[in-house]
XYZ file of C-alpha atoms in Angstrom:
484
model
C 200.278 116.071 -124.771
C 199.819 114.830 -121.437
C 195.822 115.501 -121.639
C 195.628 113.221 -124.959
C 197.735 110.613 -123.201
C 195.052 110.770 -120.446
C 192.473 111.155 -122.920
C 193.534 107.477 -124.985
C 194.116 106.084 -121.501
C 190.567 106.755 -120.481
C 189.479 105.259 -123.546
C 191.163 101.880 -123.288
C 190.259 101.584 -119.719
C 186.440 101.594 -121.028
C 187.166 99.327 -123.786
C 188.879 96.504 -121.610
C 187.504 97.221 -118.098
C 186.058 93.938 -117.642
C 189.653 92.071 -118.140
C 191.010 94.691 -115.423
C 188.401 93.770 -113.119
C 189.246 90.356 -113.911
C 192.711 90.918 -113.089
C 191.426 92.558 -109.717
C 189.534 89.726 -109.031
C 192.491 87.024 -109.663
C 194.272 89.070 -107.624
C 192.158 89.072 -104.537
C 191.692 85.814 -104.937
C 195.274 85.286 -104.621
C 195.274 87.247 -101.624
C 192.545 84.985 -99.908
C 193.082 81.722 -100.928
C 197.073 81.432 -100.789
C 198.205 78.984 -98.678
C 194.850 79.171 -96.408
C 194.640 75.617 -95.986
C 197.742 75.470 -93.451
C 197.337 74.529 -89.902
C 197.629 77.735 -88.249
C 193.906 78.404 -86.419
C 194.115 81.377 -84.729
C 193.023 81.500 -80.531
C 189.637 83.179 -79.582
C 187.650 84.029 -82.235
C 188.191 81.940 -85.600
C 189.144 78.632 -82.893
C 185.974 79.537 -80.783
C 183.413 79.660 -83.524
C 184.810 76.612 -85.714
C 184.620 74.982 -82.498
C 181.214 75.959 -82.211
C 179.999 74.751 -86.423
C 181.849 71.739 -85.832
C 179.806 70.958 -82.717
C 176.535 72.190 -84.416
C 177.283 69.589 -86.912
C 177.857 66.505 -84.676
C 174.731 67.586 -82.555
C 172.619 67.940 -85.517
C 171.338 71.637 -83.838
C 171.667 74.561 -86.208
C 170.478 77.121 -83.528
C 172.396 76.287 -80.390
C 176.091 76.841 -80.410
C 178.052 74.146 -78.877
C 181.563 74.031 -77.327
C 182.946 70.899 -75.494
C 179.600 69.569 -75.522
C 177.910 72.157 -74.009
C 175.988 75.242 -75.101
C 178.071 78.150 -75.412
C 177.705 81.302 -73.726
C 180.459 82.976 -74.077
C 180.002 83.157 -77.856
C 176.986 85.264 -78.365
C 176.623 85.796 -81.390
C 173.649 84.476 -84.213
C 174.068 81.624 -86.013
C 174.639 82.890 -89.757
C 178.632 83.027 -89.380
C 178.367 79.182 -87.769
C 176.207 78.336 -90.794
C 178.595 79.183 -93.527
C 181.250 77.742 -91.780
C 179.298 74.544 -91.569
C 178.882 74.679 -94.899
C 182.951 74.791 -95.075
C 183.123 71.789 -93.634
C 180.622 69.731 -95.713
C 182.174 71.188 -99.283
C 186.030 70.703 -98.155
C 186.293 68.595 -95.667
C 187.039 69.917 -91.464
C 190.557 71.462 -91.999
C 191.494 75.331 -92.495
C 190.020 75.734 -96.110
C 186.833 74.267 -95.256
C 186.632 77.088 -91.683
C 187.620 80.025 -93.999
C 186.614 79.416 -97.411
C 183.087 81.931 -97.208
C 185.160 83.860 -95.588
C 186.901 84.616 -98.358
C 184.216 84.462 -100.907
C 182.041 86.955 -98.808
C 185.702 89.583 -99.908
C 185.499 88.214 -103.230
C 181.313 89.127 -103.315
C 182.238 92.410 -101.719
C 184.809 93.553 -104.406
C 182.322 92.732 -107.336
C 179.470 94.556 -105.702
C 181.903 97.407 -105.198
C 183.145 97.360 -108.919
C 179.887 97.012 -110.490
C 178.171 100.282 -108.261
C 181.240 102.083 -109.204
C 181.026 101.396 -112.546
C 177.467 101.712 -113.103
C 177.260 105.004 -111.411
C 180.688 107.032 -111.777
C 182.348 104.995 -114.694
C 185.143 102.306 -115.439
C 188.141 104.601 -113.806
C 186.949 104.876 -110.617
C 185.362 101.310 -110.476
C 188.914 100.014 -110.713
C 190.464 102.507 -108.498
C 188.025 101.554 -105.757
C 188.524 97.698 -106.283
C 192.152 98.160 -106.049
C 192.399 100.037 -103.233
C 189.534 97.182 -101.646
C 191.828 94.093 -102.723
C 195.001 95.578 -101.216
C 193.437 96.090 -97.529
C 196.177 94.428 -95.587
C 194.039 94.596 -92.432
C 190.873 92.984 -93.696
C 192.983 90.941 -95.632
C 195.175 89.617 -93.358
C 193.244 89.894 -89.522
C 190.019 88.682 -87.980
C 188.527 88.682 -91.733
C 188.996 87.470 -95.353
C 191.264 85.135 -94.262
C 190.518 83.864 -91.224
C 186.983 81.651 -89.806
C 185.951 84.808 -87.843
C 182.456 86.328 -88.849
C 183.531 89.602 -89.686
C 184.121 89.190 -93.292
C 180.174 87.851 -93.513
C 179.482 90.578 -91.526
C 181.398 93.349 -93.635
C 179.407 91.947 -96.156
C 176.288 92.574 -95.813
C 176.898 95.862 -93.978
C 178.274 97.161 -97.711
C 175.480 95.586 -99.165
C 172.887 97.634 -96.925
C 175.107 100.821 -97.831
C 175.231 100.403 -101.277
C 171.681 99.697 -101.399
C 170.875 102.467 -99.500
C 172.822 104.649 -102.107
C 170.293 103.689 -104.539
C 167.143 103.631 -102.737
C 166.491 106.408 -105.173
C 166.340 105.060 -108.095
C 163.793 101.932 -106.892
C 162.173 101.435 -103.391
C 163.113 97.720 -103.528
C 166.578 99.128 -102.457
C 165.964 100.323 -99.657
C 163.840 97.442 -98.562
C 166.862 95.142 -99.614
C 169.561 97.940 -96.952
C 166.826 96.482 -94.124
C 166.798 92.612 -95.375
C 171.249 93.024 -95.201
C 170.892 94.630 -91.943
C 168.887 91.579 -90.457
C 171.684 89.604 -92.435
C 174.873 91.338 -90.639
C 172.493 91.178 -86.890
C 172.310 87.480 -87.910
C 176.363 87.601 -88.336
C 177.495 89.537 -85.867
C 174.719 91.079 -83.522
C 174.478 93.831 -81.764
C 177.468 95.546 -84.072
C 174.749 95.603 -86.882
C 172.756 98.378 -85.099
C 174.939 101.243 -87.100
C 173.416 100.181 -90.392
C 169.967 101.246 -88.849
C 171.645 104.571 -87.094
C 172.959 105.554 -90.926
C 169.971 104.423 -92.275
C 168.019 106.947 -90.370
C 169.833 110.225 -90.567
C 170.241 109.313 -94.298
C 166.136 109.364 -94.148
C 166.275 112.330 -92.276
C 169.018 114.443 -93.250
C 168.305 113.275 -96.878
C 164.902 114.759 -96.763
C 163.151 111.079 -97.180
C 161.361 111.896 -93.998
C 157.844 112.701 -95.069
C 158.474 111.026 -98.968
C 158.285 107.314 -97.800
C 154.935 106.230 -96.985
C 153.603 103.900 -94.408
C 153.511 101.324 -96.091
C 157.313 101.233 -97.328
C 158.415 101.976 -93.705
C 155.828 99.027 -93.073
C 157.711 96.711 -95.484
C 161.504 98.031 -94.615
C 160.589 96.722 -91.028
C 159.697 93.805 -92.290
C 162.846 92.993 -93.945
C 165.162 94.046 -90.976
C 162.834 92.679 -88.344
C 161.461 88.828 -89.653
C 164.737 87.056 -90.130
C 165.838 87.979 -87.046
C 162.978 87.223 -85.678
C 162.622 83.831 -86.911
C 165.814 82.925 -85.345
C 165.281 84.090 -81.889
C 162.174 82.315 -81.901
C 164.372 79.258 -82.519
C 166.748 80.302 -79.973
C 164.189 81.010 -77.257
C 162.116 77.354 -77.635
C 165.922 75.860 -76.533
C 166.599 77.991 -73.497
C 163.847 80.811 -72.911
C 165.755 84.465 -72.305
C 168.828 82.875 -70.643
C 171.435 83.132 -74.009
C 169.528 86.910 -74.871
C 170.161 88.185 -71.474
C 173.916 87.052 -71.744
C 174.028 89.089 -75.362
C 172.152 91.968 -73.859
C 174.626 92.339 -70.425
C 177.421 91.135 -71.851
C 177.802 91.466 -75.370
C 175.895 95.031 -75.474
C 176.277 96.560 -72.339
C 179.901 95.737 -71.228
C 181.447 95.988 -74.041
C 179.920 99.468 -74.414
C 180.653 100.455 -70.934
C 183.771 98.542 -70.039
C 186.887 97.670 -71.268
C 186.651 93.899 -70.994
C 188.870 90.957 -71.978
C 192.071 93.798 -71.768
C 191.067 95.981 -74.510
C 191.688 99.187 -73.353
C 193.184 101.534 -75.752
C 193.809 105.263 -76.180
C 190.688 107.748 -77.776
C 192.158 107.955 -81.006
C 192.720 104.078 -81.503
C 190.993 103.720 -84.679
C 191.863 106.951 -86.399
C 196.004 105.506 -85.702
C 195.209 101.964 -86.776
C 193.710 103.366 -90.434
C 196.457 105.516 -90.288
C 198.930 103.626 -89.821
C 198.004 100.051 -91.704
C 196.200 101.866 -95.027
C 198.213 104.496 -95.076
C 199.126 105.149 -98.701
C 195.107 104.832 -99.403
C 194.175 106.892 -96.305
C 196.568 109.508 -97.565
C 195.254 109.278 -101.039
C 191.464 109.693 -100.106
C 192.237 112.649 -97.673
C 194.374 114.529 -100.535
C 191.505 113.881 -103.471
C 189.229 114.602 -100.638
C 190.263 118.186 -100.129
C 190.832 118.980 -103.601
C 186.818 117.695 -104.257
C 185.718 119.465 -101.618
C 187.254 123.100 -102.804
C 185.367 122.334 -106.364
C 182.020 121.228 -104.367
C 179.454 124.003 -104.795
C 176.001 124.250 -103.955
C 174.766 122.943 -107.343
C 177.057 119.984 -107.502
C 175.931 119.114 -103.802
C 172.631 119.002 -104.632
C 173.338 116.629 -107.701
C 175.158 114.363 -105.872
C 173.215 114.609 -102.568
C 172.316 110.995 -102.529
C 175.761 109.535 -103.232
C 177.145 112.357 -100.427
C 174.608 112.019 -97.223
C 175.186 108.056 -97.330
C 179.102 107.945 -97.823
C 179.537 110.655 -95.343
C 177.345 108.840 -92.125
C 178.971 105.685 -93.690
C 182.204 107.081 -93.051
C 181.208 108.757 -89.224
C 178.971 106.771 -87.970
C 181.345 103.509 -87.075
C 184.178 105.884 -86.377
C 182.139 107.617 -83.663
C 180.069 104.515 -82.336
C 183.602 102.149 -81.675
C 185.497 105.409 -80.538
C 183.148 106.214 -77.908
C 182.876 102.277 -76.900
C 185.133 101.463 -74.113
C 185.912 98.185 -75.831
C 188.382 98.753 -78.586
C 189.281 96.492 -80.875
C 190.852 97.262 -84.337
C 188.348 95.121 -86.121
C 185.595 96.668 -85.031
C 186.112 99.804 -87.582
C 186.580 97.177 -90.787
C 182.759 98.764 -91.856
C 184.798 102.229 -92.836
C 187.395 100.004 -95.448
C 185.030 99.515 -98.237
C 183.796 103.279 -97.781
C 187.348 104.777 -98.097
C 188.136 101.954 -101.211
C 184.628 104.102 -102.528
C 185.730 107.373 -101.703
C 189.573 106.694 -103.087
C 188.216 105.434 -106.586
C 185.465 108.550 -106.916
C 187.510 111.542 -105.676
C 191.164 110.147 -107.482
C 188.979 109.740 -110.712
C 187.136 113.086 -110.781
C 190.580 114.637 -109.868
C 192.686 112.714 -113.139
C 189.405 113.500 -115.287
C 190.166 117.032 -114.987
C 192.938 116.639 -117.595
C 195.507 118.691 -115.397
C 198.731 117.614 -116.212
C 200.842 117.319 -113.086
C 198.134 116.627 -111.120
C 197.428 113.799 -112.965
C 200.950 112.276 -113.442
C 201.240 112.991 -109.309
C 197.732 111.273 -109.005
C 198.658 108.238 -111.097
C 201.774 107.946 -109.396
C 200.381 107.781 -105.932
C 198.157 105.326 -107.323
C 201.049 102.767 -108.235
C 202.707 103.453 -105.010
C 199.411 102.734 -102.421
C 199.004 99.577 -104.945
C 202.265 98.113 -105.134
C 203.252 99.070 -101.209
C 199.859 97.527 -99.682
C 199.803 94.640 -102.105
C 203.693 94.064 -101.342
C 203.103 93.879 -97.774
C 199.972 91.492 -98.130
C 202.073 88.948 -100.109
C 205.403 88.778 -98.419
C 202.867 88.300 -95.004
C 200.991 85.313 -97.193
C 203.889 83.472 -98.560
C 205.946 83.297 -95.758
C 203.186 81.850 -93.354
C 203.779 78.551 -91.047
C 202.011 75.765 -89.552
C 201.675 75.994 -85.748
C 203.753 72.661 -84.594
C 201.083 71.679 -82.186
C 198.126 71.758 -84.799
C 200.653 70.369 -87.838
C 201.094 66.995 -85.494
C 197.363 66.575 -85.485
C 197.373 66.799 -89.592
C 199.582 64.479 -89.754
C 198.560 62.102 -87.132
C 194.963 61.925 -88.811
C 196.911 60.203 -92.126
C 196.815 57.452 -89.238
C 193.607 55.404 -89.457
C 194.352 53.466 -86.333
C 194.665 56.495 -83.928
C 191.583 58.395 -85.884
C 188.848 59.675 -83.073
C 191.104 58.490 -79.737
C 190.997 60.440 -76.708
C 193.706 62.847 -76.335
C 195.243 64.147 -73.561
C 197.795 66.934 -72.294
C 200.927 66.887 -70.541
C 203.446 69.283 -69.605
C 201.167 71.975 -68.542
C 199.931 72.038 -71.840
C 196.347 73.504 -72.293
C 193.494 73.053 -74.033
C 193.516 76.707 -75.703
C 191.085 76.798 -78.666
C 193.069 76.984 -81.170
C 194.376 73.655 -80.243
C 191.231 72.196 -79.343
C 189.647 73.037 -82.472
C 192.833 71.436 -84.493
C 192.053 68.253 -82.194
C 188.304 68.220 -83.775
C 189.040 68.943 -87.138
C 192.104 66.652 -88.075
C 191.154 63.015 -87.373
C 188.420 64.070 -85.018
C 190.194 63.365 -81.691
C 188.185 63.696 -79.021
C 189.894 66.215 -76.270
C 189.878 65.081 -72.757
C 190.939 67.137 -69.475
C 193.201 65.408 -66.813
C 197.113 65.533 -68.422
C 199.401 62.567 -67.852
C 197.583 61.246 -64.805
C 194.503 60.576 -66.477
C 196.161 59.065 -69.471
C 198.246 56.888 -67.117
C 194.894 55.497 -65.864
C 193.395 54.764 -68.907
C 192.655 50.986 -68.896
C 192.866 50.422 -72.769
C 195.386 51.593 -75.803
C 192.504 53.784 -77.629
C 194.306 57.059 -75.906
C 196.500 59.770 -77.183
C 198.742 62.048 -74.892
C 200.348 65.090 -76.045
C 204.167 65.638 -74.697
C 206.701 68.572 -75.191
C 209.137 67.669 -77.350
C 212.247 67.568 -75.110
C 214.915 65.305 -73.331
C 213.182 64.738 -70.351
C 210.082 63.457 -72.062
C 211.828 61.176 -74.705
C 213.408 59.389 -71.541
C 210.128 59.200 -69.803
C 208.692 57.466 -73.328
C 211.071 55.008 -73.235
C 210.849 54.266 -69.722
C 207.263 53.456 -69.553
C 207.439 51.699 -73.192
C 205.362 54.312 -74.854
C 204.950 54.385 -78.414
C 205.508 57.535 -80.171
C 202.401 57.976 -83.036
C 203.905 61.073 -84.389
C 206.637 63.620 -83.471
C 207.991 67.343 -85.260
C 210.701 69.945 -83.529
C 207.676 70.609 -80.608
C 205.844 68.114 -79.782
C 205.349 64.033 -79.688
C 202.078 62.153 -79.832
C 202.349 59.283 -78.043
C 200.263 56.313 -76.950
C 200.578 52.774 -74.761
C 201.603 49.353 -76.750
């Protein structure tokens, strides 16, 4: 009964996959695009580099990241991530939306890559399993990615281009030339965490037995592809300011994060294999169940037939686990490479297992699947819809409805600071212009064309009215406030 059931079920997934993948893909999109526009930049990383487009764009300089009007070295990365987001800002105007929106269409790109090499290859039921368990990846979801200006969703997606690519360098030699154009791509994106594409790409060569069955002139032309673009660019980069911004990504950005824990992130050896654990943990569980029940069916004859879809996932798998465990930097985005992987490995092992027509394994199998869906995706939504505007950057939204106050100085009191997250906020809404110095220096100013920023409290509002002040916009934290 049970194996008809499955049998039908099969059957009308074929016949209507393309509306469940459209459901998938509304879905996601949900996910990403859900009340992204609010003012709620994060510090460091998404504040630093929409700092640095936003500069880009006012020096007219696509090459030389910029932050307070100076060239930034302490972001080293390549320009592609600072591109797109430019590209934000042109399209949808310098606010959230316009910082994060590739962001989230390099997830949405992702997914449909991963649905269509599923389908293509092991068929309609494990092309939806796989985008599922993709779409309802809290972390890459919710932190440092899909949602946020940071460049690690451009960067995730061209390292799962490269991979899938180099799953079907088999089938056309283009392929594999297109895994070395993606690597360039996700160097171009996010440096020097690109080099585990080429490390996979290499023992997949070699322990793959491609060794000796590539030519010259394909290795020749793979070079090529991973080698010009980046090329181009540090040409670019080195006509600004010679080797000084390459030596800072070599001992900096290379060696000390490989070496040392620096900036405070110092965490146990087993970091990333608790952090998969422990925030995919339904789909983690899932893979490693299906996992061992493939592997006890796996014989020599089936390895040998699927030896090209095998040798890939499994360095694809290692190879990031080992490099960022092994780093003395840890940080939990740094593994987000291994998320599409398991998302491939939970759709092919899960389908093979419910194709076998065994009826409790299957009800137990489809069960597990609703639960990893609905408890991931549950999770995702309730952290979406209850997300807030940060008071200090939701007074400089609303202060830019102000044409008269639009591109004024603004200062900081109260030993307030100019973290990033706030500075960028000053930039993008009403393009204030951020100056150092507090009250003292705003006190000097000789003219009424500058801002101060104030604490919204007791002692303030008296100090306001004292000094006849006028208060340009106000919430529960703060007041904006400038002279008559």
């Amino acid at each position: 009964m049970i194996s008809r059931v499955t049998e039908k079920s099969l059957i009308f997934i074929e016949k209507y996959f393309y509306l469940f993948a459209l459901i998938e893909l509304l879905i996601l999109l949900f996910n990403l695009y859900y009340n992204l526009n609010i003012p709620n930049l994060k510090n460091w990383d998404e504040s630093r580099h929409g700092s640095n487009a936003f500069e880009m764009l006012k020096q007219h300089n696509l090459i030389v990241n910029y932050y307070r009007g100076m060239p930034d070295y302490w972001n080293l990365k390549p320009s592609l991530a600072n591109w797109l987001i430019m590209m934000g800002y042109q399209l949808f105007g310098y606010n959230a939306l316009g910082l994060r929106f590739f962001s989230g269409l390099c997830m949405v790109i992702i997914e449909i890559a991963l649905i269509l090499f599923m389908k293509n290859r092991y068929g309609s039921l494990a092309a939806l399993i796989t985008g599922a368990a993709f779409l309802s990846c809290a972390p890459i979801i919710l932190n440092h990615c899909g949602r946020t200006g940071d460049p690690d969703a451009v960067f995730l997606l061209f390292f799962t281009l490269s991979m899938l690519s180099l799953m079907k360098m088999d089938q056309k030699m283009i392929y594999f030339y297109l895994s070395g154009l993606f690597f360039a791509f996700a160097f171009l994106a996010k440096s020097w965490h690109a080099m585990s594409i080429v490390i996979i790409i290499g023992l997949v060569i070699l322990c793959g037995g491609k060794l000796r069955k590539i030519n010259i002139r394909q290795y020749g032309l793979f070079f090529l592809c991973a080698v010009l673009p980046v090329l181009l660019w540090a040409l670019a980069r080195y006509f600004y300011d010679g080797m000084t911004f390459f030596k800072a990504m070599i001992q900096y950005d290379l060696l000390k994060r490989s070496t040392l824990a620096i900036e405070h992130h110092r965490e146990p050896r087993w970091f990333y294999f608790h952090f998969i654990l422990t925030h995919y943990t339904y789909w983690f569980l899932l893979v490693f169940g299906t996992l061992t029940a493939c592997l006890t069916l796996l014989n020599r004859e089936r390895f040998r037939r699927h030896k090209s879809a095998i040798i890939p996932i499994f360095f694809w798998l290692i190879i990031p686990f080992i490099i960022y465990t092994l780093s003395k930097t840890k940080i939990f985005w740094y593994i987000y490479p291994i998320f599409p992987v398991l998302a491939i490995c939970a759709g092919l092992f899960t389908a093979r297992l419910i194709r076998m027509k065994k009826t409790g394994l299957t009800v137990f199998l489809i069960a597990f699947l609703a639960l990893s869906f609905y408890g991931s995706e549950k999770y995702i939504v309730h952290s979406i819809t209850r997300q807030r505007p940060a008071d200090i950057q939701l007074i400089f939204q609303n202060a830019e409805r102000d044409a008269h106050v639009k591109q004024m100085n603004v200062y900081l009191g109260d030993r307030l600071t100019w973290q990033q997250s706030t500075y960028l906020s000053a930039l993008l809404y009403g393009q204030f212009k951020p100056q150092d110095g507090g009250l003292s220096a705003f006190a000097r100013a000789h003219d009424n064309k500058s801002l101060l920023l104030l604490s919204n409290n007791v002692e303030n509002k008296r100090m306001i009215a004292s000094k006849h002040y006028q208060i340009v916009m106000s919430n529960t934290g703060y007041y904006l406030i400038k002279k008559k």
